Tab-separated table of C-alpha atoms in Angstrom:
chain	number	residue	atom	x	y	z
A	255	ASN	CA	15.010	8.066	3.821
A	256	VAL	CA	11.965	10.175	3.041
A	257	VAL	CA	10.784	12.539	5.787
A	258	LEU	CA	7.437	14.326	5.654
A	259	ALA	CA	4.965	16.174	7.844
A	260	ASP	CA	1.206	16.632	7.605
A	261	GLY	CA	0.837	19.527	10.029
A	262	LEU	CA	0.113	17.290	13.032
A	263	ASN	CA	2.842	14.644	12.885
A	264	GLY	CA	6.169	13.942	11.274
A	265	TYR	CA	6.796	10.642	9.486
A	266	TYR	CA	9.766	8.773	8.118
A	267	TYR	CA	9.842	6.254	5.282
A	268	ARG	CA	12.854	4.100	4.535
A	269	ILE	CA	13.021	3.502	0.786
A	270	ALA	CA	15.209	0.473	1.426
A	271	GLY	CA	12.582	-1.010	3.746
A	272	ALA	CA	12.859	-2.012	7.390
A	273	GLY	CA	16.351	-1.932	8.850
A	274	SER	CA	18.310	-2.324	12.048
A	275	THR	CA	21.437	-1.127	13.790
A	276	THR	CA	23.365	-2.398	16.803
A	277	PHE	CA	25.216	-0.837	19.693
A	278	THR	CA	26.696	-1.923	23.004
A	279	GLY	CA	24.467	-1.428	26.044
A	280	THR	CA	24.637	-2.271	29.733
A	281	PRO	CA	21.182	-3.173	31.107
A	282	THR	CA	20.574	-3.049	34.847
A	283	SER	CA	17.818	-5.233	36.258
A	284	GLY	CA	14.780	-3.206	37.312
A	285	SER	CA	16.011	-0.002	35.590
A	286	ALA	CA	14.571	1.622	32.471
A	287	THR	CA	17.803	3.555	31.909
A	288	LEU	CA	20.180	1.886	29.464
A	289	PRO	CA	23.769	3.233	29.221
A	290	TYR	CA	25.217	2.705	25.744
A	291	SER	CA	28.374	3.173	23.728
A	292	GLY	CA	28.930	3.401	20.007
A	293	SER	CA	27.359	5.483	17.287
A	294	LEU	CA	23.618	6.011	17.247
A	295	ASN	CA	23.617	8.705	14.595
A	296	THR	CA	21.960	6.635	11.882
A	297	ALA	CA	18.574	4.897	11.846
A	298	LEU	CA	17.739	5.618	15.475
A	299	VAL	CA	14.247	6.940	16.127
A	300	VAL	CA	12.475	7.407	19.418
A	301	GLY	CA	9.720	4.773	19.462
A	302	SER	CA	11.797	2.033	17.786
A	303	VAL	CA	11.789	-1.485	19.231
A	304	ILE	CA	15.017	-2.679	20.896
A	305	SER	CA	16.043	-6.191	21.825
A	306	GLY	CA	18.938	-8.055	23.426
A	307	THR	CA	19.956	-9.913	26.539
A	308	GLY	CA	18.357	-8.308	29.574
A	309	ILE	CA	15.917	-6.198	27.490
A	310	ALA	CA	12.186	-6.737	28.050
A	311	VAL	CA	10.345	-8.177	25.061
A	312	GLY	CA	8.707	-5.435	23.016
A	313	ALA	CA	10.556	-2.607	24.776
A	314	THR	CA	10.836	0.629	22.828
A	315	ILE	CA	13.041	3.709	23.053
A	316	VAL	CA	11.281	6.516	24.920
A	317	SER	CA	14.102	9.081	24.781
A	318	VAL	CA	17.828	9.365	24.155
A	319	ASN	CA	20.313	11.506	26.062
A	320	VAL	CA	23.234	11.618	23.648
A	321	SER	CA	25.329	13.925	25.850
A	322	VAL	CA	25.592	11.350	28.646
A	323	GLY	CA	25.023	8.241	26.510
A	324	THR	CA	21.820	6.841	27.995
A	325	ILE	CA	18.550	5.571	26.599
A	326	THR	CA	15.252	5.533	28.464
A	327	MET	CA	13.245	2.397	27.669
A	328	SER	CA	9.511	1.821	27.878
A	329	ALA	CA	10.080	-1.179	30.195
A	330	VAL	CA	12.678	-1.975	32.848
A	331	ALA	CA	15.513	-4.394	32.135
A	332	THR	CA	14.930	-8.000	33.146
A	333	SER	CA	18.539	-8.781	34.132
A	334	SER	CA	22.035	-7.302	34.477
A	335	PRO	CA	24.156	-9.215	31.918
A	336	GLY	CA	26.881	-6.574	31.675
A	337	ALA	CA	27.869	-5.080	28.329
A	338	VAL	CA	25.882	-6.806	25.564
A	339	THR	CA	24.914	-6.154	21.948
A	340	ILE	CA	21.589	-4.362	21.610
A	341	THR	CA	19.617	-4.277	18.349
A	342	VAL	CA	17.411	-1.381	17.262
A	343	THR	CA	14.737	-2.327	14.714
A	344	LEU	CA	13.555	0.534	12.556
A	345	ALA	CA	10.280	-0.006	10.724
A	346	ALA	CA	9.949	0.904	7.051
A	347	PHE	CA	7.398	3.554	7.972
A	348	GLY	CA	6.738	5.245	11.277
A	349	VAL	CA	6.026	8.371	13.249
A	350	ILE	CA	8.835	10.659	14.398
A	351	SER	CA	7.989	10.548	18.084
A	352	ASP	CA	10.999	12.341	19.546
A	353	PRO	CA	9.641	14.663	22.291
A	354	GLY	CA	11.650	17.583	20.906
A	355	PHE	CA	10.120	17.323	17.428
A	356	GLU	CA	7.596	19.957	16.322
A	357	PRO	CA	5.862	19.227	12.982
A	358	PRO	CA	6.983	21.929	10.535
A	359	ASP	CA	5.528	23.557	7.436
A	360	ARG	CA	8.784	23.049	5.512
A	361	TRP	CA	11.741	20.637	5.514
A	362	ALA	CA	15.273	21.004	4.188
A	363	PHE	CA	18.280	18.683	4.132
A	364	ILE	CA	21.890	19.891	4.021
A	365	ASP	CA	25.020	17.843	4.791
A	366	GLY	CA	23.069	15.295	6.822
A	367	TRP	CA	21.127	17.872	8.829
A	368	LEU	CA	17.341	17.899	8.758
A	369	ILE	CA	16.142	21.507	9.020
A	370	ALA	CA	12.582	22.559	9.867
A	371	ASN	CA	10.776	25.801	10.584
A	372	ARG	CA	8.710	26.424	13.691
A	373	SER	CA	5.356	27.741	12.521
A	374	GLY	CA	4.290	31.221	13.546
A	375	SER	CA	7.731	32.325	14.725
A	376	GLN	CA	11.181	33.405	13.571
A	377	ALA	CA	12.692	30.089	14.689
A	378	PHE	CA	14.003	27.109	12.778
A	379	CYS	CA	15.648	23.982	14.166
A	380	THR	CA	17.825	21.087	13.062
A	381	SER	CA	18.137	17.445	13.932
A	382	SER	CA	20.615	17.074	16.739
A	383	PRO	CA	23.166	16.848	18.173
A	384	VAL	CA	24.859	15.305	15.142
A	385	PRO	CA	23.788	14.956	11.492
A	386	TYR	CA	22.144	11.882	9.972
A	387	THR	CA	19.751	11.289	12.826
A	388	LEU	CA	16.040	11.726	13.506
A	389	LEU	CA	16.551	13.085	17.014
A	390	PHE	CA	15.548	16.664	17.784
A	391	ASP	CA	16.971	18.529	20.762
A	392	PRO	CA	14.617	21.474	21.454
A	393	LEU	CA	17.660	23.671	22.183
A	394	PHE	CA	19.099	23.245	18.675
A	395	PHE	CA	17.374	26.203	17.053
A	396	ALA	CA	18.171	29.669	15.695
A	397	LEU	CA	16.223	32.755	14.636
A	398	LYS	CA	15.767	34.583	11.366
A	399	ASP	CA	16.031	37.877	13.164
A	400	SER	CA	17.667	40.396	10.842
A	401	SER	CA	14.136	41.843	10.608
A	402	SER	CA	11.062	41.603	12.813
A	403	ASP	CA	8.908	39.488	10.474
A	404	ASN	CA	8.248	35.792	11.035
A	405	LEU	CA	9.873	32.969	9.108
A	406	MET	CA	7.392	31.756	6.472
A	407	SER	CA	9.299	29.201	4.409
A	408	LEU	CA	12.705	27.647	3.845
A	409	GLN	CA	14.497	25.813	1.052
A	410	GLU	CA	17.983	24.464	0.455
A	411	ILE	CA	19.873	25.259	-2.747
A	412	ASN	CA	23.569	24.847	-3.554
A	413	ARG	CA	24.107	23.601	0.033
A	414	GLU	CA	22.847	26.933	1.335
A	415	LEU	CA	19.651	27.554	3.282
A	416	TRP	CA	17.211	30.270	2.204
A	417	LEU	CA	14.982	31.487	5.022
A	418	VAL	CA	12.081	33.404	3.494
A	419	GLY	CA	10.163	35.635	5.869
A	420	GLU	CA	7.021	37.690	5.464
A	421	ARG	CA	8.985	40.655	4.099
A	422	VAL	CA	12.719	39.889	4.267
A	423	SER	CA	14.794	36.766	3.641
A	424	GLU	CA	18.140	35.489	4.901
A	425	ILE	CA	20.681	32.992	3.557
A	426	TRP	CA	22.567	30.663	5.921
A	427	PHE	CA	25.309	28.054	5.413
A	428	ASN	CA	26.798	25.118	7.299
A	429	ALA	CA	29.618	26.717	9.274
A	430	GLY	CA	30.240	23.610	11.391
A	431	GLY	CA	29.386	25.270	14.697
A	432	ALA	CA	29.515	23.066	17.797
A	433	ASN	CA	26.244	24.268	19.338
A	434	PHE	CA	24.431	25.006	16.071
A	435	ALA	CA	25.871	24.070	12.697
A	436	PHE	CA	24.444	26.896	10.595
A	437	GLN	CA	25.369	30.557	10.398
A	438	ARG	CA	23.942	33.547	8.550
A	439	ILE	CA	25.851	34.881	5.537
A	440	PRO	CA	26.658	38.511	6.396
A	441	GLY	CA	24.918	41.021	4.148
A	442	ALA	CA	22.742	38.404	2.420
A	443	ALA	CA	19.249	39.604	3.338
A	444	PRO	CA	17.242	40.220	0.146
A	445	PRO	CA	14.217	42.472	0.864
A	446	ILE	CA	11.623	39.995	-0.352
A	447	GLY	CA	9.374	37.574	1.498
A	448	THR	CA	6.221	35.598	0.814
A	449	ALA	CA	2.613	35.268	1.916
A	450	ALA	CA	2.330	31.676	0.623
A	451	THR	CA	4.607	29.222	2.438
A	452	GLN	CA	4.360	26.357	-0.035
A	453	THR	CA	5.127	28.329	-3.211
A	454	LEU	CA	8.889	28.186	-2.635
A	455	ALA	CA	10.459	25.703	-5.058
A	456	GLN	CA	13.870	25.047	-6.549
A	457	ALA	CA	14.012	25.572	-10.304
A	458	GLY	CA	17.432	24.705	-11.670
A	459	ASP	CA	20.035	26.814	-9.879
A	460	SER	CA	17.468	29.277	-8.523
A	461	LEU	CA	14.343	29.485	-6.372
A	462	CYS	CA	10.878	30.688	-7.410
A	463	TRP	CA	7.980	31.762	-5.205
A	464	LEU	CA	5.054	34.133	-4.768
A	465	GLY	CA	6.674	37.249	-3.387
A	466	LYS	CA	5.702	39.878	-0.862
A	467	ASN	CA	7.548	42.760	0.822
A	468	VAL	CA	6.915	46.157	2.370
A	469	GLN	CA	6.028	47.614	-1.035
A	470	GLY	CA	3.352	45.100	-1.997
A	471	GLU	CA	2.580	41.517	-2.917
A	472	ASN	CA	1.200	39.159	-5.581
A	473	VAL	CA	4.352	39.205	-7.685
A	474	VAL	CA	6.180	36.020	-8.716
A	475	VAL	CA	9.917	36.236	-8.133
A	476	GLN	CA	13.064	34.238	-8.827
A	477	SER	CA	16.292	34.266	-6.849
A	478	GLN	CA	19.348	35.629	-8.589
A	479	GLN	CA	22.435	34.673	-6.568
A	480	TYR	CA	21.726	36.487	-3.254
A	481	ALA	CA	19.202	38.870	-4.822
A	482	TRP	CA	15.864	38.438	-6.598
A	483	LYS	CA	14.069	39.493	-9.752
A	484	ARG	CA	10.446	39.761	-10.822
A	485	ILE	CA	9.389	37.152	-13.398
A	486	SER	CA	5.600	37.627	-13.490
A	487	THR	CA	3.937	39.904	-16.027
A	488	HIS	CA	1.476	42.703	-15.339
A	489	ALA	CA	-1.321	40.520	-16.718
A	490	VAL	CA	-0.478	37.631	-14.369
A	491	GLU	CA	-0.181	39.987	-11.401
A	492	ASP	CA	-3.517	41.577	-12.224
A	493	ALA	CA	-5.151	38.139	-12.256
A	494	ILE	CA	-3.553	37.082	-8.942
A	495	SER	CA	-4.623	40.327	-7.290
A	496	GLY	CA	-8.244	39.419	-8.004
A	497	TYR	CA	-8.143	36.036	-6.261
A	498	PRO	CA	-10.035	35.765	-2.951
A	499	LEU	CA	-7.147	33.947	-1.251
A	500	VAL	CA	-3.470	33.546	-2.158
A	501	ASP	CA	-1.803	32.234	1.015
A	502	ASP	CA	-2.951	28.688	0.191
A	503	ALA	CA	-0.992	28.717	-3.076
A	504	PHE	CA	1.730	26.139	-3.725
A	505	GLY	CA	4.306	25.636	-6.436
A	506	TYR	CA	6.730	23.145	-7.941
A	507	ALA	CA	9.194	23.068	-10.811
A	508	TYR	CA	10.164	20.458	-13.374
A	509	GLU	CA	12.201	20.140	-16.565
A	510	ASP	CA	10.927	18.805	-19.891
A	511	GLN	CA	12.835	18.704	-23.198
A	512	GLY	CA	15.300	21.344	-22.073
A	513	HIS	CA	12.625	23.727	-20.780
A	514	LEU	CA	12.335	24.509	-17.074
A	515	PHE	CA	8.779	25.111	-15.850
A	516	TYR	CA	7.460	26.567	-12.596
A	517	LEU	CA	3.815	25.832	-11.730
A	518	LEU	CA	1.909	28.009	-9.273
A	519	THR	CA	-1.511	26.774	-8.141
A	520	PHE	CA	-4.175	28.763	-6.258
A	521	PRO	CA	-6.633	26.149	-4.883
A	522	THR	CA	-9.305	28.601	-3.684
A	523	ALA	CA	-9.245	30.480	-6.993
A	524	ASP	CA	-9.165	27.134	-8.875
A	525	VAL	CA	-6.357	28.330	-11.170
A	526	THR	CA	-2.863	27.124	-12.052
A	527	TRP	CA	-0.320	29.427	-13.704
A	528	CYS	CA	2.829	28.146	-15.374
A	529	VAL	CA	5.923	29.969	-16.578
A	530	ASP	CA	8.504	28.552	-18.961
A	531	LEU	CA	11.631	29.876	-17.271
A	532	THR	CA	13.629	29.118	-20.415
A	533	THR	CA	11.581	31.501	-22.576
A	534	GLY	CA	9.874	33.648	-19.919
A	535	MET	CA	6.426	32.923	-21.399
A	536	TRP	CA	3.385	32.367	-19.147
A	537	HIS	CA	0.225	30.298	-19.621
A	538	GLN	CA	-2.561	28.833	-17.518
A	539	ARG	CA	-2.089	25.091	-16.957
A	540	LEU	CA	-5.656	23.851	-16.417
A	541	SER	CA	-7.474	20.519	-16.418
A	542	TYR	CA	-10.719	20.102	-18.352
A	543	ASP	CA	-13.806	18.430	-16.902
A	544	PRO	CA	-15.837	16.989	-19.825
A	545	ASN	CA	-18.882	16.405	-17.594
A	546	THR	CA	-19.323	20.102	-16.825
A	547	ALA	CA	-17.385	21.507	-19.800
A	548	GLN	CA	-15.377	23.605	-17.324
A	549	PHE	CA	-11.688	24.218	-16.740
A	550	HIS	CA	-10.228	23.786	-13.251
A	551	ARG	CA	-6.793	24.073	-11.680
A	552	HIS	CA	-4.307	21.485	-12.819
A	553	ARG	CA	-4.839	18.084	-11.252
A	554	SER	CA	-1.249	17.832	-9.995
A	555	ASN	CA	-0.938	18.631	-6.297
A	556	CYS	CA	2.737	17.709	-5.935
A	557	PHE	CA	5.661	16.551	-8.057
A	558	MET	CA	8.621	14.192	-7.777
A	559	ASN	CA	11.184	13.031	-10.305
A	560	LEU	CA	11.782	9.415	-9.242
A	561	GLN	CA	13.637	6.695	-11.162
A	562	ASN	CA	13.468	8.670	-14.419
A	563	LEU	CA	9.722	9.179	-14.058
A	564	ARG	CA	7.956	12.510	-13.558
A	565	LEU	CA	5.313	11.688	-10.963
A	566	VAL	CA	2.472	13.911	-9.783
A	567	GLY	CA	-0.185	13.444	-7.114
A	568	ASP	CA	-3.798	13.932	-8.208
A	569	TYR	CA	-5.688	16.145	-5.730
A	570	GLN	CA	-9.050	14.867	-6.983
A	571	SER	CA	-8.476	11.115	-6.725
A	572	GLY	CA	-5.384	10.745	-4.541
A	573	GLU	CA	-3.758	8.715	-7.320
A	574	ILE	CA	-0.178	9.067	-8.546
A	575	HIS	CA	0.213	9.700	-12.268
A	576	GLN	CA	3.172	9.741	-14.600
A	577	MET	CA	3.477	13.031	-16.466
A	578	SER	CA	4.818	12.776	-20.009
A	579	ARG	CA	4.341	14.235	-23.474
A	580	GLN	CA	3.771	10.663	-24.653
A	581	PHE	CA	0.321	10.560	-23.049
A	582	PHE	CA	-2.668	12.097	-24.809
A	583	THR	CA	-5.127	12.257	-21.910
A	584	ASP	CA	-5.291	14.104	-18.609
A	585	ALA	CA	-5.865	11.141	-16.256
A	586	GLY	CA	-8.445	9.838	-18.742
A	587	ALA	CA	-10.035	13.222	-19.507
A	588	PRO	CA	-9.471	14.977	-22.847
A	589	LEU	CA	-6.540	17.330	-23.186
A	590	VAL	CA	-8.130	20.619	-24.166
A	591	ALA	CA	-5.916	23.623	-24.903
A	592	ILE	CA	-6.942	27.146	-25.890
A	593	ARG	CA	-4.600	29.515	-27.734
A	594	ARG	CA	-5.844	33.076	-28.190
A	595	CYS	CA	-3.848	35.208	-30.604
A	596	PRO	CA	-3.428	39.007	-30.426
A	597	HIS	CA	-5.748	41.267	-32.386
A	598	ILE	CA	-5.146	41.005	-36.122
A	599	TRP	CA	-5.694	44.330	-37.846
A	600	SER	CA	-4.007	46.958	-39.991
A	601	LYS	CA	-2.307	49.433	-37.660
A	602	GLU	CA	-1.574	51.872	-40.467
A	603	ASP	CA	-5.167	52.617	-41.454
A	604	ARG	CA	-6.871	51.123	-38.375
A	605	GLU	CA	-8.981	48.763	-40.476
A	606	ARG	CA	-9.884	45.114	-40.229
A	607	VAL	CA	-7.959	42.489	-42.158
A	608	PHE	CA	-10.013	40.197	-44.375
A	609	LEU	CA	-8.821	36.598	-44.736
A	610	SER	CA	-9.986	34.033	-47.268
A	611	SER	CA	-8.345	31.132	-45.398
A	612	LEU	CA	-6.349	30.350	-42.293
A	613	GLN	CA	-3.886	27.514	-41.739
A	614	ILE	CA	-2.437	26.636	-38.327
A	615	GLU	CA	0.685	24.500	-38.163
A	616	PHE	CA	0.508	21.506	-35.854
A	617	ALA	CA	2.588	18.303	-35.681
A	618	PRO	CA	0.240	16.084	-37.745
A	619	GLY	CA	0.061	12.308	-37.776
A	620	VAL	CA	0.791	11.721	-34.094
A	621	GLY	CA	-2.666	10.624	-32.929
A	622	LEU	CA	-3.189	7.338	-31.104
A	623	GLN	CA	-4.261	4.157	-32.888
A	624	VAL	CA	-7.313	3.597	-30.684
A	625	GLY	CA	-9.255	5.386	-27.970
A	626	GLN	CA	-9.034	8.986	-26.809
A	627	GLY	CA	-6.705	10.877	-29.165
A	628	VAL	CA	-7.250	8.729	-32.257
A	629	ASN	CA	-8.394	11.778	-34.227
A	630	PRO	CA	-6.963	14.976	-32.671
A	631	GLN	CA	-9.146	17.986	-33.385
A	632	ALA	CA	-8.700	21.752	-33.496
A	633	MET	CA	-11.556	24.211	-33.092
A	634	LEU	CA	-11.433	27.765	-34.395
A	635	ARG	CA	-13.582	30.710	-33.350
A	636	TRP	CA	-13.025	34.356	-34.085
A	637	SER	CA	-14.269	37.667	-32.803
A	638	SER	CA	-15.221	40.639	-34.940
A	639	ASP	CA	-15.830	43.013	-32.033
A	640	GLY	CA	-12.449	43.200	-30.315
A	641	GLY	CA	-12.815	40.027	-28.259
A	642	ALA	CA	-16.133	40.906	-26.617
A	643	THR	CA	-17.903	37.925	-28.209
A	644	PHE	CA	-16.804	34.941	-30.271
A	645	GLY	CA	-18.711	33.243	-33.076
A	646	THR	CA	-19.537	29.689	-34.089
A	647	GLU	CA	-17.133	26.781	-33.543
A	648	HIS	CA	-15.406	25.502	-36.693
A	649	TRP	CA	-13.589	22.162	-36.380
A	650	ALA	CA	-10.717	20.643	-38.369
A	651	SER	CA	-8.618	17.505	-37.960
A	652	ILE	CA	-5.023	17.886	-36.819
A	653	GLY	CA	-4.250	14.539	-38.444
A	654	ARG	CA	-4.804	10.898	-37.567
A	655	ALA	CA	-1.840	8.645	-36.811
A	656	GLY	CA	0.393	8.361	-39.879
A	657	ARG	CA	-1.192	11.238	-41.815
A	658	PHE	CA	1.880	13.434	-41.710
A	659	LYS	CA	0.787	15.640	-44.639
A	660	ASN	CA	-2.487	16.655	-43.027
A	661	ARG	CA	-3.124	20.413	-42.926
A	662	ALA	CA	-5.422	22.114	-40.426
A	663	ILE	CA	-6.912	24.741	-42.697
A	664	TRP	CA	-10.130	26.768	-42.579
A	665	ARG	CA	-11.653	28.459	-45.642
């Protein structure tokens, strides 16, 4: 199942489609209370339609009391047939309408338990009273209370639960408790939090997010066992510090050709930063608008690796795109990349270096046969005043399809 929340409601989606489960119930004519026996841990959602002998047509489940084994129906039973088989029909898509459910900012899933934060507090809760269910008892909650800050975000990794606060984090594990399954790992409270709830993302065997603690903020961090380390550079941190808003930032991670990337997008600032966690190198991952000749934040608003496809959601169009190095457009727009090299000069005598030609090595001959990308181009500009201004554009072909000996050279 896929479970999601939009801030107002929680939803479920069964990838396998609509389903059903059965149990034994004992309807009593004129009563909306239905005693039951059997397991209702899987595929039972408040609001689902139930049917069977003695059950009113179209009746739905209003609430479930698992401790005493009763269901409250939306309509009274029509007869008292004794113990009969009752069928619960679960739609492929629906709203989680359990009265104890509070739509969270973040979800996690560990050992069959759904885990969610309660916004604006230290509390987080789980599905209850048993795993693999979409029922939520309001009493099944705990607090991230090793420090006084609120819980901002949560994420599972290695079957452990990271609770990231405003300044301090905690790590919990499934201890199998009867009243609440999870328990805090003693001594695991790294002094780092976050100001941006949706930046927390799993990247390989670690977590990455936009960090904040009592010393400061606007630093990108990565978990390191039960500790953390800074992975942003001074240049990246200087840029982030200048943004008008950072708490709306979000992040995701993906792997491509053996490199693990973490993308961090700031919607208000209209900027996306990306770090190659394999090399530690940063760059801005931007999308180019040919109509305005302007760069904007990357079009991807979310990411999922599904059935061997890297899928991203487009924040501009609402479409889902496949992300691959085999495509030479950005959702139909040109792929425009800018690489700015360090200053080239003679350090020994502090003089300029004069060049008669410049060749840049690309992978030539990989253009498309038709359409956008048929003749990949490179444009070169240079500055003679330390980067204050740049001169005229000079264009060269990277190499049409099949022209593997092409050289991008300027003289």
